[in-house]
Short mmCIF file of C-alpha atoms in Angstrom, two decimals:
data_model
loop_
_atom_site.label_atom_id
_atom_site.label_comp_id
_atom_site.label_asym_id
_atom_site.label_seq_id
_atom_site.Cartn_x
_atom_site.Cartn_y
_atom_site.Cartn_z
CA MET A 1 158.10 -15.54 188.80
CA SER A 2 157.30 -19.08 187.73
CA GLU A 3 153.78 -20.49 187.93
CA THR A 4 154.71 -22.10 191.25
CA GLY A 5 155.56 -18.67 192.64
CA HIS A 6 159.36 -18.93 192.72
CA ALA A 7 161.65 -16.16 191.60
CA HIS A 8 163.82 -16.29 188.53
CA SER A 9 167.41 -15.07 188.49
CA VAL A 10 168.53 -12.27 186.17
CA THR A 11 169.33 -15.00 183.63
CA GLY A 12 165.64 -15.89 183.35
CA VAL A 13 166.24 -19.32 184.89
CA ASP A 14 164.45 -20.43 188.06
CA ASN A 15 166.74 -19.67 191.03
CA ARG A 16 166.65 -23.25 192.35
CA LYS A 17 167.46 -24.70 188.95
CA PHE A 18 170.29 -22.20 188.49
CA GLY A 19 171.55 -23.05 191.98
CA MET A 20 171.47 -26.78 191.17
CA TRP A 21 173.59 -26.22 188.06
CA VAL A 22 176.11 -24.23 190.11
CA LEU A 23 176.18 -27.11 192.62
CA ILE A 24 176.67 -29.59 189.77
CA GLY A 25 179.54 -27.43 188.49
CA SER A 26 181.23 -27.53 191.89
CA GLU A 27 180.60 -31.28 192.17
CA CYS A 28 182.53 -31.71 188.90
CA PHE A 29 185.61 -30.45 190.77
CA LEU A 30 184.99 -32.82 193.69
CA PHE A 31 184.66 -35.91 191.52
CA GLY A 32 187.39 -34.77 189.11
CA THR A 33 189.79 -34.56 192.05
CA LEU A 34 188.68 -37.91 193.49
CA ILE A 35 189.06 -39.66 190.12
CA ALA A 36 192.53 -38.09 189.63
CA ASN A 37 193.45 -39.22 193.14
CA TYR A 38 192.32 -42.77 192.33
CA LEU A 39 194.17 -42.95 189.00
CA ILE A 40 197.38 -41.69 190.58
CA ASN A 41 197.25 -44.05 193.54
CA ARG A 42 195.63 -47.24 192.21
CA GLY A 43 198.96 -48.86 191.33
CA ARG A 44 200.94 -47.60 194.30
CA GLY A 45 199.81 -50.07 196.90
CA LEU A 46 202.74 -51.75 198.63
CA SER A 47 200.65 -54.61 199.98
CA GLY A 48 197.22 -56.13 199.65
CA PRO A 49 195.10 -56.88 196.58
CA LYS A 50 195.36 -54.94 193.32
CA PRO A 51 192.41 -53.66 191.24
CA GLN A 52 192.77 -56.52 188.72
CA GLU A 53 192.37 -59.08 191.51
CA VAL A 54 189.16 -57.74 193.02
CA PHE A 55 186.99 -56.04 190.38
CA ALA A 56 183.95 -57.98 189.11
CA ILE A 57 183.20 -56.18 185.84
CA ASP A 58 180.08 -58.25 185.04
CA VAL A 59 178.37 -57.23 188.28
CA THR A 60 179.43 -53.59 187.87
CA THR A 61 178.04 -53.59 184.31
CA LEU A 62 174.67 -54.73 185.69
CA SER A 63 174.69 -51.93 188.26
CA THR A 64 175.53 -49.48 185.45
CA PHE A 65 172.50 -50.72 183.46
CA ASP A 66 170.41 -50.25 186.59
CA LEU A 67 171.53 -46.64 187.13
CA LEU A 68 171.03 -45.78 183.45
CA MET A 69 167.48 -47.16 183.57
CA SER A 70 166.77 -45.18 186.72
CA SER A 71 167.77 -42.07 184.75
CA VAL A 72 165.21 -43.02 182.09
CA ALA A 73 162.60 -43.46 184.86
CA MET A 74 163.55 -40.02 186.20
CA VAL A 75 163.02 -38.25 182.90
CA LEU A 76 159.66 -40.04 182.48
CA ALA A 77 158.63 -39.05 186.03
CA LEU A 78 159.36 -35.40 185.16
CA HIS A 79 157.43 -35.72 181.91
CA TYR A 80 154.32 -37.11 183.66
CA CYS A 81 154.66 -34.48 186.40
CA LYS A 82 154.46 -31.81 183.72
CA THR A 83 151.46 -33.47 182.06
CA LYS A 84 149.87 -33.92 185.54
CA GLU A 85 149.30 -37.68 185.19
CA LEU A 86 149.50 -38.60 188.86
CA ARG A 87 149.62 -42.43 188.70
CA LYS A 88 152.27 -42.52 185.98
CA PHE A 89 154.30 -39.88 187.82
CA GLN A 90 154.17 -41.93 191.04
CA LEU A 91 155.00 -45.15 189.20
CA TRP A 92 158.13 -43.72 187.56
CA THR A 93 159.24 -41.87 190.72
CA ALA A 94 158.95 -45.17 192.62
CA THR A 95 161.00 -46.80 189.84
CA VAL A 96 163.73 -44.18 190.33
CA VAL A 97 163.82 -44.90 194.07
CA LEU A 98 163.87 -48.65 193.43
CA GLY A 99 166.67 -48.26 190.85
CA GLY A 100 168.71 -46.25 193.35
CA LEU A 101 168.17 -48.82 196.08
CA ILE A 102 169.19 -51.67 193.75
CA PHE A 103 172.35 -49.74 192.84
CA LEU A 104 173.15 -49.26 196.52
CA GLY A 105 172.55 -53.00 197.00
CA PHE A 106 175.10 -53.74 194.26
CA GLN A 107 177.54 -51.38 195.97
CA TYR A 108 176.97 -53.01 199.36
CA HIS A 109 177.61 -56.42 197.75
CA GLU A 110 180.81 -55.13 196.12
CA PHE A 111 182.14 -53.47 199.27
CA SER A 112 181.34 -56.45 201.50
CA THR A 113 182.98 -58.85 199.02
CA PHE A 114 186.11 -56.69 198.95
CA VAL A 115 186.29 -56.45 202.74
CA LEU A 116 185.23 -59.96 203.76
CA HIS A 117 186.44 -62.07 200.83
CA ASP A 118 189.35 -60.17 199.27
CA GLY A 119 190.72 -58.56 202.41
CA LEU A 120 190.61 -55.06 200.93
CA GLY A 121 189.50 -52.42 203.41
CA PHE A 122 189.73 -48.64 203.46
CA SER A 123 193.11 -48.72 205.17
CA THR A 124 194.57 -51.89 203.60
CA ASN A 125 196.52 -49.98 200.97
CA ILE A 126 196.39 -46.71 199.05
CA PHE A 127 194.39 -48.33 196.23
CA GLY A 128 191.71 -49.34 198.76
CA SER A 129 191.67 -45.88 200.32
CA SER A 130 191.29 -44.02 197.03
CA PHE A 131 188.79 -46.56 195.64
CA PHE A 132 186.48 -46.54 198.67
CA LEU A 133 186.74 -42.74 198.91
CA LEU A 134 185.66 -42.27 195.29
CA THR A 135 182.93 -44.92 195.03
CA GLY A 136 181.78 -44.32 198.62
CA CYS A 137 181.36 -40.61 197.86
CA HIS A 138 179.35 -41.50 194.78
CA GLY A 139 177.25 -43.97 196.79
CA LEU A 140 176.59 -41.22 199.33
CA HIS A 141 175.29 -39.01 196.51
CA VAL A 142 173.03 -41.85 195.31
CA SER A 143 171.71 -42.24 198.88
CA VAL A 144 170.87 -38.52 199.04
CA GLY A 145 169.11 -38.85 195.67
CA VAL A 146 167.09 -41.84 196.88
CA LEU A 147 165.99 -39.93 200.00
CA TRP A 148 165.12 -36.87 197.92
CA MET A 149 163.08 -38.82 195.37
CA GLY A 150 161.51 -40.87 198.18
CA SER A 151 160.35 -37.67 199.88
CA ILE A 152 158.89 -36.38 196.59
CA LEU A 153 157.03 -39.69 196.17
CA MET A 154 155.68 -39.48 199.73
CA HIS A 155 154.49 -35.91 199.14
CA SER A 156 152.64 -36.90 195.99
CA LEU A 157 151.10 -39.96 197.69
CA ILE A 158 149.86 -37.86 200.62
CA LYS A 159 148.69 -34.77 198.71
CA GLY A 160 147.54 -36.46 195.49
CA ASN A 161 146.52 -34.27 192.60
CA SER A 162 147.06 -31.07 194.60
CA TRP A 163 150.83 -31.71 194.47
CA PHE A 164 152.36 -31.18 191.07
CA ASN A 165 155.50 -29.12 191.55
CA HIS A 166 157.45 -29.70 188.37
CA ASP A 167 160.17 -27.19 189.41
CA ILE A 168 161.12 -29.34 192.42
CA VAL A 169 161.00 -32.56 190.37
CA GLU A 170 163.15 -30.98 187.66
CA VAL A 171 165.81 -29.85 190.16
CA ALA A 172 165.82 -33.30 191.82
CA GLY A 173 166.02 -34.84 188.35
CA LEU A 174 169.07 -32.75 187.46
CA TYR A 175 170.79 -34.03 190.59
CA TRP A 176 169.85 -37.63 189.78
CA HIS A 177 171.08 -37.42 186.18
CA PHE A 178 174.33 -35.85 187.36
CA VAL A 179 174.90 -38.80 189.72
CA ASP A 180 174.30 -41.06 186.70
CA VAL A 181 176.72 -39.05 184.54
CA ILE A 182 179.44 -39.34 187.19
CA TRP A 183 178.92 -43.12 187.28
CA ILE A 184 179.30 -43.27 183.49
CA ILE A 185 182.79 -41.77 183.95
CA ILE A 186 183.65 -43.91 186.99
CA PHE A 187 182.54 -47.11 185.23
CA THR A 188 184.86 -46.41 182.30
CA VAL A 189 187.86 -44.86 184.03
CA VAL A 190 187.94 -46.94 187.22
CA TYR A 191 186.54 -50.31 186.16
CA LEU A 192 187.05 -50.74 182.40
CA PHE A 193 190.55 -49.22 182.46
CA VAL A 194 191.62 -51.67 185.13
CA TYR A 195 194.23 -53.39 182.89
CA VAL A 196 195.43 -50.18 181.23
CA MET B 1 164.72 -25.27 163.50
CA ALA B 2 164.35 -27.25 166.69
CA ASP B 3 160.88 -25.84 167.39
CA HIS B 4 159.41 -27.73 164.42
CA HIS B 5 161.09 -31.06 165.10
CA PRO B 6 158.48 -33.88 165.25
CA GLN B 7 160.29 -35.63 168.14
CA LEU B 8 159.94 -32.54 170.34
CA HIS B 9 157.13 -32.10 172.83
CA HIS B 10 155.94 -28.58 173.61
CA ASP B 11 154.11 -27.46 176.71
CA ALA B 12 153.93 -24.49 179.07
CA HIS B 13 157.43 -25.30 180.34
CA GLY B 14 159.14 -25.12 176.95
CA ALA B 15 160.32 -27.71 174.45
CA HIS B 16 161.72 -31.08 175.43
CA ALA B 17 162.08 -34.52 173.89
CA SER B 18 159.04 -36.80 173.56
CA VAL B 19 158.54 -40.00 175.60
CA GLY B 20 159.34 -42.06 172.49
CA LEU B 21 162.67 -40.31 172.06
CA TYR B 22 163.52 -40.90 175.75
CA TRP B 23 162.98 -44.65 175.21
CA ILE B 24 165.08 -44.64 172.03
CA PHE B 25 167.91 -43.03 174.02
CA ALA B 26 167.44 -45.61 176.77
CA VAL B 27 167.95 -48.43 174.26
CA ILE B 28 171.00 -46.67 172.76
CA LEU B 29 172.51 -46.16 176.26
CA CYS B 30 172.04 -49.87 177.02
CA VAL B 31 173.55 -50.93 173.69
CA ILE B 32 176.58 -48.66 174.24
CA THR B 33 177.10 -50.06 177.76
CA PHE B 34 176.86 -53.59 176.35
CA CYS B 35 179.44 -52.67 173.67
CA GLU B 36 181.78 -51.32 176.37
CA TRP B 37 181.46 -54.57 178.31
CA LEU B 38 181.99 -56.61 175.12
CA ILE B 39 185.10 -54.64 174.11
CA PHE B 40 186.49 -55.09 177.62
CA LYS B 41 185.81 -58.85 177.63
CA GLN B 42 187.08 -59.50 174.10
CA ARG B 43 190.12 -57.20 174.15
CA GLU B 44 192.60 -60.10 174.23
CA ASN B 45 190.75 -62.26 171.67
CA PHE B 46 190.77 -59.40 169.18
CA GLY B 47 194.27 -58.24 170.15
CA ILE B 48 193.08 -54.74 171.01
CA SER B 49 195.98 -52.53 172.11
CA ASN B 50 195.71 -50.31 175.19
CA THR B 51 195.67 -47.17 173.04
CA VAL B 52 192.75 -48.42 170.96
CA LEU B 53 190.98 -49.69 174.09
CA ILE B 54 191.27 -46.30 175.82
CA ALA B 55 190.16 -44.42 172.69
CA ALA B 56 187.18 -46.71 172.06
CA LEU B 57 185.93 -46.79 175.66
CA LEU B 58 186.42 -43.05 176.17
CA THR B 59 184.52 -42.30 172.94
CA LEU B 60 181.60 -44.54 173.94
CA SER B 61 181.60 -43.06 177.43
CA LEU B 62 181.55 -39.51 176.04
CA VAL B 63 178.61 -40.36 173.77
CA LYS B 64 176.64 -41.61 176.81
CA PHE B 65 177.71 -38.54 178.78
CA ALA B 66 176.53 -36.18 176.01
CA MET B 67 173.20 -38.00 175.59
CA VAL B 68 172.33 -37.83 179.30
CA CYS B 69 173.43 -34.19 179.63
CA GLY B 70 171.88 -33.03 176.36
CA TRP B 71 168.52 -34.76 176.45
CA TYR B 72 167.81 -36.15 179.91
CA MET B 73 169.16 -33.02 181.66
CA HIS B 74 167.54 -30.89 178.93
CA LEU B 75 170.70 -28.85 178.31
CA ARG B 76 169.88 -28.97 174.61
CA TYR B 77 166.63 -27.07 175.12
CA ASP B 78 167.43 -24.99 178.22
CA ASN B 79 168.93 -21.54 178.66
CA LYS B 80 172.46 -21.59 177.21
CA ILE B 81 173.93 -20.09 180.39
CA LEU B 82 173.40 -23.48 182.07
CA THR B 83 175.43 -25.20 179.36
CA LYS B 84 178.17 -22.59 179.82
CA ILE B 85 178.29 -23.17 183.60
CA PHE B 86 178.58 -26.93 183.08
CA VAL B 87 181.12 -26.78 180.25
CA VAL B 88 183.35 -24.28 182.11
CA ALA B 89 183.20 -26.50 185.24
CA MET B 90 184.06 -29.61 183.20
CA ILE B 91 186.99 -27.87 181.44
CA MET B 92 188.40 -26.49 184.71
CA SER B 93 187.94 -29.88 186.35
CA ALA B 94 189.76 -31.57 183.43
CA LEU B 95 192.58 -29.01 183.67
CA THR B 96 192.93 -29.65 187.42
CA PHE B 97 193.01 -33.36 186.59
CA LEU B 98 195.79 -32.84 184.02
CA VAL B 99 197.85 -30.54 186.26
CA VAL B 100 197.68 -33.04 189.13
CA GLY B 101 198.67 -35.83 186.73
CA VAL B 102 201.63 -33.87 185.32
CA CYS B 103 202.81 -32.81 188.80
CA VAL B 104 202.75 -36.42 190.04
CA GLN B 105 204.67 -37.62 186.96
CA HIS B 106 207.46 -35.15 187.78
#
């Protein structure tokens, strides 16, 4: 049993942490399939805009910086949770939530520009369908992460020093970093390979 | 031995990187992302071929990937079974990716 009273699996790893890694493993398949689907279909659109005509790499680079920095904030939040420094933990957890919200703002800006300015919707062509499916699925994962970290922040604000559950923060952190790792791949393969 | 490394922090929950090391990695991640953007923007000025572009960007991306997984996700310090789960999933995912790609080509 861990100090928070949760059982370990036969591997010696906390069950929730082990479960999160299994989930991450299965999510690799999901995103691997979605990225393959995008790469296969991105150039097959019979009508409508092409990737080269709509992508704004400068803006996407900024959103990548933002997500990377939120990952740094996440690892610092976990560190200060372990050292039981409440204010610093709350500050960095709030930074993670803010970073996630800014990323979602960037995504909203990108999607609305595509739809309203470039005329690229989900059903415009197969590039649009595969692009929105992939990045929308990632955005959905970011949204879940923001809600999760937001709930952790609320718990710590309400319960104060009596709430220091590093196991929960670590599992949430694993999820958040995984979302970041997936974006690292999407940024390179989807955006930077646009002319390849 | 990793246990005696000065950049490692030890507590009741095992070894992990220190706050200073996390910030160093943050700077490196930002610099790599900036390099990716720069390579993309300057590819025509420097006459970078598609093959070199793909190799350079994939390498930089993999370095970022490894840094986040190894240090921020603590795979480097955690139970090795977690690394095995992740690596097996990544390999199988990559194989699925390749099979789909080959099938579509034919």
